[in-house]
mmCIF file of C-alpha atoms in Angstrom:
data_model
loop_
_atom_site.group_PDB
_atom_site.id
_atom_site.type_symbol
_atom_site.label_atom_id
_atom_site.label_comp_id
_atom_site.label_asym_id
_atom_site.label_seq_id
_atom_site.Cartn_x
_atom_site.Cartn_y
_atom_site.Cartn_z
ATOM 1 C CA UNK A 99 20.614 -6.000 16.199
ATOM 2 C CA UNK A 100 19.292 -4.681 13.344
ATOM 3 C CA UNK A 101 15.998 -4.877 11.162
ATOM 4 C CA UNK A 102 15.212 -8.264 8.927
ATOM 5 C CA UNK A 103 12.980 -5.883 6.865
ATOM 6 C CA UNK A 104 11.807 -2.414 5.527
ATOM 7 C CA UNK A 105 8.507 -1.408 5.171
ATOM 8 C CA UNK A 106 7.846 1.383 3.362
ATOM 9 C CA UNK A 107 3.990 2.838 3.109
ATOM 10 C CA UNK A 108 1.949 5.570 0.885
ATOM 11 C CA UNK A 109 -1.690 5.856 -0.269
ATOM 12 C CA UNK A 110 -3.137 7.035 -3.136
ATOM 13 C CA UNK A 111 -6.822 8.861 -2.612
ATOM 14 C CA UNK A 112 -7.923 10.179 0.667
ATOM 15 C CA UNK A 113 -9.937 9.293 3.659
ATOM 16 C CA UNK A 114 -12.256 12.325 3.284
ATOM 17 C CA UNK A 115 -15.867 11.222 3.884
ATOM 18 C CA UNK A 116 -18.091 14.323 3.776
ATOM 19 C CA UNK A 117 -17.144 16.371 1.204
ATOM 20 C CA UNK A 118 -18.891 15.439 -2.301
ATOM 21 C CA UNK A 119 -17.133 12.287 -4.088
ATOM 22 C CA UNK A 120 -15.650 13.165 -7.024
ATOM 23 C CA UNK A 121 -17.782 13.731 -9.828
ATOM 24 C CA UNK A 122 -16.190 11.752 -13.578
ATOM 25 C CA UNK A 123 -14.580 14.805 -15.339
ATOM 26 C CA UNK A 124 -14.751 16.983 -12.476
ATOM 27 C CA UNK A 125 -12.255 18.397 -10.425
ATOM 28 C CA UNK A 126 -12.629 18.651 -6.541
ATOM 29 C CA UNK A 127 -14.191 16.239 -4.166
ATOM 30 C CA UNK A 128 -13.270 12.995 -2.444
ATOM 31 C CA UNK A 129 -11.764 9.961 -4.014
ATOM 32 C CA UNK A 130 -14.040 7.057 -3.897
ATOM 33 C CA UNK A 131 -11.476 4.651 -2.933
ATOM 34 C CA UNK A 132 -8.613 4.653 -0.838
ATOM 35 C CA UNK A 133 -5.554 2.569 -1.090
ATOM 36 C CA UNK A 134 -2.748 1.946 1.526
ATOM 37 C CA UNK A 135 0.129 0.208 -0.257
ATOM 38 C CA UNK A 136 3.250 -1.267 1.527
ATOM 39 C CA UNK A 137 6.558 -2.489 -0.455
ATOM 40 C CA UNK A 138 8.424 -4.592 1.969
ATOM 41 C CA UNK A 139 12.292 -5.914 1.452
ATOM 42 C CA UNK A 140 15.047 -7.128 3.483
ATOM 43 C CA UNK A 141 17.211 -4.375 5.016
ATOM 44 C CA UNK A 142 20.077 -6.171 2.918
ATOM 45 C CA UNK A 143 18.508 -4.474 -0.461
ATOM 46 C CA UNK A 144 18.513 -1.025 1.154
ATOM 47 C CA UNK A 145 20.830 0.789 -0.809
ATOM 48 C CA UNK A 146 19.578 -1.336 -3.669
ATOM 49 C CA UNK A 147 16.234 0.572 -4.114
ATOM 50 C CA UNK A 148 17.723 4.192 -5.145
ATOM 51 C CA UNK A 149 19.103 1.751 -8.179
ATOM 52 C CA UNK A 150 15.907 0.636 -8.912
ATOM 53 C CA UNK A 151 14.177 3.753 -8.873
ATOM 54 C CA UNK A 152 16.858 4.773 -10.884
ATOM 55 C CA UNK A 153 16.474 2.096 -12.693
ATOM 56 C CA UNK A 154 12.789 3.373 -13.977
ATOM 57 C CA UNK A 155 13.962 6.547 -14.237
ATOM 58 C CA UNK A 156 16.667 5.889 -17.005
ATOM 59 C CA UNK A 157 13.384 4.177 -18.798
ATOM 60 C CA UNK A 158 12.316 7.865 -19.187
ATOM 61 C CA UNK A 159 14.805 9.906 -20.425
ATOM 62 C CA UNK A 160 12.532 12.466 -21.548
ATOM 63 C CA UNK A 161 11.499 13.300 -18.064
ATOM 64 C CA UNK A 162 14.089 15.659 -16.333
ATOM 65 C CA UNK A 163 13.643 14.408 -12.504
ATOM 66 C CA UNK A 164 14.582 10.962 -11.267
ATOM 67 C CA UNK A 165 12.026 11.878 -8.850
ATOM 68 C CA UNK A 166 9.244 9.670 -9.224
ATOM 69 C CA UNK A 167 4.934 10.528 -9.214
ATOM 70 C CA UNK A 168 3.596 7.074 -10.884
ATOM 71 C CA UNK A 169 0.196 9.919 -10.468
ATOM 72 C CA UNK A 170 1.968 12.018 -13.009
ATOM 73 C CA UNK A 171 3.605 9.324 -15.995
ATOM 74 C CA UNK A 172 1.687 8.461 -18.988
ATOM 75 C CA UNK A 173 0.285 4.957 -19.615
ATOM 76 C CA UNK A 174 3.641 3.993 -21.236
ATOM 77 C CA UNK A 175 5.628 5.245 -18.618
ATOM 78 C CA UNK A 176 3.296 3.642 -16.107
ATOM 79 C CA UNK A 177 3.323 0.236 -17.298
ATOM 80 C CA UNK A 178 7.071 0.626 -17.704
ATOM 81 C CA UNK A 179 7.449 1.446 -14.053
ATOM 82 C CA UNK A 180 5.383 -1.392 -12.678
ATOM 83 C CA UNK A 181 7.211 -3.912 -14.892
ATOM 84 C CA UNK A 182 10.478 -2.858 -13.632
ATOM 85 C CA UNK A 183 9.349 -3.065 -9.810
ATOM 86 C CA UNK A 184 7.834 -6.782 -10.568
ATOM 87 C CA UNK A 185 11.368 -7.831 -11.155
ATOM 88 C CA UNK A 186 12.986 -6.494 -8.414
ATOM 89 C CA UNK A 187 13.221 -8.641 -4.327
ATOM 90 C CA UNK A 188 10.052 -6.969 -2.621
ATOM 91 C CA UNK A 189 6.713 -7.885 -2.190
ATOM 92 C CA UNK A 190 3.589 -5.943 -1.974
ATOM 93 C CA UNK A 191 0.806 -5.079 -0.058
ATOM 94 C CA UNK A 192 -2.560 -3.081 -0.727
ATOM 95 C CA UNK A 193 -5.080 -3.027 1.082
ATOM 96 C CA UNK A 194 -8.410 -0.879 -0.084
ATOM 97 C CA UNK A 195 -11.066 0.797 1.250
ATOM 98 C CA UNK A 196 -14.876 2.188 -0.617
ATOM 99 C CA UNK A 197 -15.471 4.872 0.743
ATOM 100 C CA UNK A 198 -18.901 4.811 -0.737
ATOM 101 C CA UNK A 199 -20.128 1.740 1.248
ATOM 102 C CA UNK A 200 -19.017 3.779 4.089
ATOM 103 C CA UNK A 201 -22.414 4.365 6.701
ATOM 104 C CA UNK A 202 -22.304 8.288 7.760
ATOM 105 C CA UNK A 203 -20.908 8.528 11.223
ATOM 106 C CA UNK A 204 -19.031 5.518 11.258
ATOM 107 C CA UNK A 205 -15.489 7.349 11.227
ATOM 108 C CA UNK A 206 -15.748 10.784 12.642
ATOM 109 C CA UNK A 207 -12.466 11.452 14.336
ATOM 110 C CA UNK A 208 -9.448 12.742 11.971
ATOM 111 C CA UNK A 209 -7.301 9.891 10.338
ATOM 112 C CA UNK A 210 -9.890 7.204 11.684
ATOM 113 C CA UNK A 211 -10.235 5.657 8.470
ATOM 114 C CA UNK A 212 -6.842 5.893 7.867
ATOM 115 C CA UNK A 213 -5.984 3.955 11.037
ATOM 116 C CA UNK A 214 -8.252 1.535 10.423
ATOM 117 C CA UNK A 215 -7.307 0.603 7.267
ATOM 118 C CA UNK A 216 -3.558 1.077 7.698
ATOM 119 C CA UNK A 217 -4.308 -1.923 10.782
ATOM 120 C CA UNK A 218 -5.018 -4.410 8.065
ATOM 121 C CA UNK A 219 -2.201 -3.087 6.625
ATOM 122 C CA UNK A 220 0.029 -3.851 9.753
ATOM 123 C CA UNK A 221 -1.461 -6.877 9.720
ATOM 124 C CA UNK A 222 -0.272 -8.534 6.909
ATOM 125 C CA UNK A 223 2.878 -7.248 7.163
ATOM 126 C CA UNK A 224 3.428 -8.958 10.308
ATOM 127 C CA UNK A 225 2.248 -12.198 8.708
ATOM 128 C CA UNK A 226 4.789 -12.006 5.676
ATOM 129 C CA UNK A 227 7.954 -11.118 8.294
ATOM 130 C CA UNK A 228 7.141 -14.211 10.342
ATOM 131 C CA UNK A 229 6.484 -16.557 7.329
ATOM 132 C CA UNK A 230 9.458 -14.603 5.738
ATOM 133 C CA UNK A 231 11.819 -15.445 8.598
ATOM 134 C CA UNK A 232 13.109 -18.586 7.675
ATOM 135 C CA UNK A 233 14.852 -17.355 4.552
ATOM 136 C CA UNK A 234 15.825 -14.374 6.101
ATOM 137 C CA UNK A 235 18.141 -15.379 9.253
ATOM 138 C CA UNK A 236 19.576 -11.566 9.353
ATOM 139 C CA UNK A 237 19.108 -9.025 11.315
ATOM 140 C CA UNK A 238 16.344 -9.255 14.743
ATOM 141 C CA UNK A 239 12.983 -10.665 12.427
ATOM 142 C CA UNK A 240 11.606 -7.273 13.108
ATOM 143 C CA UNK A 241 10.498 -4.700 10.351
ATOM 144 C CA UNK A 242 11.080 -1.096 10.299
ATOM 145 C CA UNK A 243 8.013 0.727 9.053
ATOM 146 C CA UNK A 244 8.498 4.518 7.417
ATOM 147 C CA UNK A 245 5.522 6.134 6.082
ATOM 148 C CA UNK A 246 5.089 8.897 3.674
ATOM 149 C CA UNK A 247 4.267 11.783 5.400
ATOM 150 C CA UNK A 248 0.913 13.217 5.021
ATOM 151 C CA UNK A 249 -0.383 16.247 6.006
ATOM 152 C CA UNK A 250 -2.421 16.009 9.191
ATOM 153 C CA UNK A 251 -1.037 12.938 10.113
ATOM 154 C CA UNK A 252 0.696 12.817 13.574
ATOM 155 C CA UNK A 253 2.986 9.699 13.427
ATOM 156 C CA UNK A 254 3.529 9.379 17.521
ATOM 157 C CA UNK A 255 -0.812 9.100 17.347
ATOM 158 C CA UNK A 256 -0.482 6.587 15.314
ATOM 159 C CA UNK A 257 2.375 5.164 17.476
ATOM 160 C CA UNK A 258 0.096 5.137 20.126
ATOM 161 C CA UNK A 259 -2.464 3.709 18.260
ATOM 162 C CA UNK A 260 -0.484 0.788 17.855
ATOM 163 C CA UNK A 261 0.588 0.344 21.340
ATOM 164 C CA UNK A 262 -3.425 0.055 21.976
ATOM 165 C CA UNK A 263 -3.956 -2.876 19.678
ATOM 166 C CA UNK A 264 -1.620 -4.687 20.946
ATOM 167 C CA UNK A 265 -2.870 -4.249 24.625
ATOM 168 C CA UNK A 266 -6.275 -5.489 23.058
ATOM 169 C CA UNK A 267 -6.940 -8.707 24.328
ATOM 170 C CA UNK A 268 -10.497 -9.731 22.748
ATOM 171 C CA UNK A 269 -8.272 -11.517 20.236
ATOM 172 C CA UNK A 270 -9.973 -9.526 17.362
ATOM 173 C CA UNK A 271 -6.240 -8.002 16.428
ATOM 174 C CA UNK A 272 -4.191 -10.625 14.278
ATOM 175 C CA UNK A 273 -0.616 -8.588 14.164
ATOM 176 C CA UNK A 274 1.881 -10.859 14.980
ATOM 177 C CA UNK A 275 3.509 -8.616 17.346
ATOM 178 C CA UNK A 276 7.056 -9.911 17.853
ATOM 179 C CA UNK A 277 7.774 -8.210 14.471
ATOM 180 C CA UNK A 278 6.661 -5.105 14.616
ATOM 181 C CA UNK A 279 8.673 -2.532 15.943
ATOM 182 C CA UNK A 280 6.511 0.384 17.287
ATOM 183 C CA UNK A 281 9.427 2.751 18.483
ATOM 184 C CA UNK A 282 10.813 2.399 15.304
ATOM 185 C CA UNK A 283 7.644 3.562 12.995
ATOM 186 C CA UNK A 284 8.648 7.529 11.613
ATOM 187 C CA UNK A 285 7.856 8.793 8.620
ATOM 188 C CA UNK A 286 9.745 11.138 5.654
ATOM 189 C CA UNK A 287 9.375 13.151 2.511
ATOM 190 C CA UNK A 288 7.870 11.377 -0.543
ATOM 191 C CA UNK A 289 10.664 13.401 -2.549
ATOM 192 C CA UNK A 290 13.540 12.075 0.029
ATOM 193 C CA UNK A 291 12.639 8.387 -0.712
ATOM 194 C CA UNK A 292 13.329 6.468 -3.671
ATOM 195 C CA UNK A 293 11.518 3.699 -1.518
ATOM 196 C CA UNK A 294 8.925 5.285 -0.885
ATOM 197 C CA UNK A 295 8.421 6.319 -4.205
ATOM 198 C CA UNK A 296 7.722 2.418 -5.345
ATOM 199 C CA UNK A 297 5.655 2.812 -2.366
ATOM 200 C CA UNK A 298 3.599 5.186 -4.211
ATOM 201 C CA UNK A 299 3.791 3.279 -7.678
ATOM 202 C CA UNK A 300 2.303 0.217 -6.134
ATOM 203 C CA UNK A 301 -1.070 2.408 -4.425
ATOM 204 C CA UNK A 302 -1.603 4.395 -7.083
ATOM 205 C CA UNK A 303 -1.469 1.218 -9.844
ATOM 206 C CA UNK A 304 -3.481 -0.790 -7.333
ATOM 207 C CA UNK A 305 -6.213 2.879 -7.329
ATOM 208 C CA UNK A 306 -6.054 3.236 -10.834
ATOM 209 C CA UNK A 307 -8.185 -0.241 -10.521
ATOM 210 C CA UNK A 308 -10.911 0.830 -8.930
ATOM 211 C CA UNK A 309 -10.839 4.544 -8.623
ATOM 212 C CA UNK A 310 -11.962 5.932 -12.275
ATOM 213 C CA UNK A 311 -10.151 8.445 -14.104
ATOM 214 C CA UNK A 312 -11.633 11.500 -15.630
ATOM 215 C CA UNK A 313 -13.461 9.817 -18.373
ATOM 216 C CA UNK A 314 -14.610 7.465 -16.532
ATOM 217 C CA UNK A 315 -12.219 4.498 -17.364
ATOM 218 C CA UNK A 316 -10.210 2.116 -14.759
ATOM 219 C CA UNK A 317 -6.764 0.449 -15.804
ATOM 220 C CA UNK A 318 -6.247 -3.005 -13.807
ATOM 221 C CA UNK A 319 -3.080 -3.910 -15.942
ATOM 222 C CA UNK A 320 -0.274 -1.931 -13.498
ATOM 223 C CA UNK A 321 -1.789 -4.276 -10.476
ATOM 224 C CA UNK A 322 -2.011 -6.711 -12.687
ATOM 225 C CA UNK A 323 1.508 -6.586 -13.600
ATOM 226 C CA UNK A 324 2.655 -6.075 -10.375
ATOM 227 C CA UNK A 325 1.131 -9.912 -8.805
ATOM 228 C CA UNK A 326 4.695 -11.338 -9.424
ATOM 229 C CA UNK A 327 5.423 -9.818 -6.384
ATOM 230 C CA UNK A 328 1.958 -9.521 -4.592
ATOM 231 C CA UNK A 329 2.201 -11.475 -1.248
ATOM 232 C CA UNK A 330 -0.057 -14.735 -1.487
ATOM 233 C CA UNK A 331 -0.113 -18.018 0.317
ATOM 234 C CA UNK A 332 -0.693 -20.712 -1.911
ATOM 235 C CA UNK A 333 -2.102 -18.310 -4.615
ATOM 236 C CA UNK A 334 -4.271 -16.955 -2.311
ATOM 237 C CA UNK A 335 -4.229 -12.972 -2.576
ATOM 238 C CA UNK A 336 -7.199 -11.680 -1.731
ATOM 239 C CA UNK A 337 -6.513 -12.692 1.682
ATOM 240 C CA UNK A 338 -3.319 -11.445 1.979
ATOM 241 C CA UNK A 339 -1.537 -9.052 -0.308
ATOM 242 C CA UNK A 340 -4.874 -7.675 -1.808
ATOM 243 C CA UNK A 341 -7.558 -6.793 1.188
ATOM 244 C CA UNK A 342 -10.677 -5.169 0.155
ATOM 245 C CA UNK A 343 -12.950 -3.144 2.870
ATOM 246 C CA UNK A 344 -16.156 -4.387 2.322
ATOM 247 C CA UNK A 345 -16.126 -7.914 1.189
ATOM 248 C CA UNK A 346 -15.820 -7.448 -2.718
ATOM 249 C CA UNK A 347 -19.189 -8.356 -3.471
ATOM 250 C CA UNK A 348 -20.400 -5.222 -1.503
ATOM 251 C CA UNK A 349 -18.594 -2.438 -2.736
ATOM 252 C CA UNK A 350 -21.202 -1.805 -5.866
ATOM 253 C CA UNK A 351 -17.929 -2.767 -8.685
ATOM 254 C CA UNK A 352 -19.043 -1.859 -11.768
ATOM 255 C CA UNK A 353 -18.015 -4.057 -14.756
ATOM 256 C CA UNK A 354 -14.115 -2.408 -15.208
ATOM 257 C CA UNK A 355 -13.666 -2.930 -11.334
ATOM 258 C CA UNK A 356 -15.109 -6.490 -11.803
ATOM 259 C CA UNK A 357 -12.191 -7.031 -14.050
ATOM 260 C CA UNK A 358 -9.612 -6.053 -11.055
ATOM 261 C CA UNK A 359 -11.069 -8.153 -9.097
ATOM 262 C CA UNK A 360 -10.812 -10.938 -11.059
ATOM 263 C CA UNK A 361 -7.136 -10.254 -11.571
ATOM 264 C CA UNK A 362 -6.702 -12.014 -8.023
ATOM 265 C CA UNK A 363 -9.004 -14.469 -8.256
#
């Protein structure tokens, strides 16, 4: 049979550690933050998602590519893009690491962080299938995950990876395993994917929170505009569609991150 669901992942920031964090106004350096972002839909809406990033596109008639780097649109075109992906059937995931609150020597091994974080990720994914399934009697319940591919990244380590946590049996790993489908995790070009494109939309608007730009300034309105389609259980987000690594009230937020935070609460 074939998947309930499509999972499609990108991140905005990176999961360097030692190098220098980037300086406001500077160039070079880590990003403070890093986000992992997932947009999730039925398999039935497929072909539906090159209309809806054509669908932002034709907002932008100016631009010359349908090709779509939310990193490289102006506010305007921003806010447009996030508006247009809070209509459309998906839901969203972020989930969001400071990197500052991060003790030297915790993650030393490449893509640790990465794994880590993308776990929580998995996670919650797994959670919105199962609840999902109900109004979704097509296909086998199981989600097909596709990341965009990242240099460094080796996709059958993270495979493996996988197939570890779900041998774990401490009971500290909450995927709900029947819908994930390991074999079936790949990834592909960020230019090749119009889905993975509003992957990249929803990271980058949920970074552009927290991660300051080069005058210092964050922007919580494209998250905020994008809750409509946040995943939350009973209004709860922060739990769920929004997962922040520390708890919140450890990750130093200034007063403009303060005011993403309280966008969930």
């Amino acid at each position: 049979m074939t998947h309930t669901y499509l999972a499609y992942i990108d991140e905005s920031g990176d999961d360097g550690l030692t190098a220098p964090f980037r300086e406001i106004g500077a160039r070079g350096g880590s990003s403070r933050w890093l986000v992992i972002s997932a947009c999730l839909f039925r398999s039935t809406h497929n072909l539906e998602a090159v209309q809806w990033r054509d669908e932002i596109a034709a907002r932008m008639p100016e631009r010359k590519s349908r090709t779509l780097h939310f990193a490289r649109l102006n506010h305007g075109q921003k806010l447009a893009t996030v508006q247009t992906i809070a209509r459309k059937p998906l839901r969203a995931i972020s989930v969001i690491a400071a990197k500052e609150t991060i003790p030297e020597g915790v993650y030393t091994d490449r893509n640790q962080l990465y794994f880590y974080m993308t776990r929580y990720l998995i996670e919650r994914l797994s959670w919105l299938c199962r609840d999902h399934r109900p109004h979704a009697p097509e296909g086998d319940g199981r989600v097909a995950i596709t990341f965009s591919r990242r240099g460094g990244m080796q996709y059958d380590a993270f495979r493996d990876y996988l197939r570890r946590l779900k041998a774990d049996a401490t009971g500290d790993v909450r995927i709900h395993w029947p819908v994930i489908d390991i074999d079936a995790v790949k990834a592909a070009d960020h230019s090749t994917s119009a889905s993975l494109q509003v992957a990249d939309a929803i990271a980058s608007a949920f970074a552009a929170g927290f991660e300051p730009d080069k005058y210092g300034n964050c922007e919580p309105r494209y998250a905020e505009t994008l809750k409509p389609v946040t995943y939350n259980r009973n209004r709860n987000y922060l739990s769920y569609g929004v997962k922040i690594v520390p708890k919140s009230d450890d990750c130093g937020l200034n007063p403009q991150q303060q005011k993403m935070l309280e966008v969930w609460e």
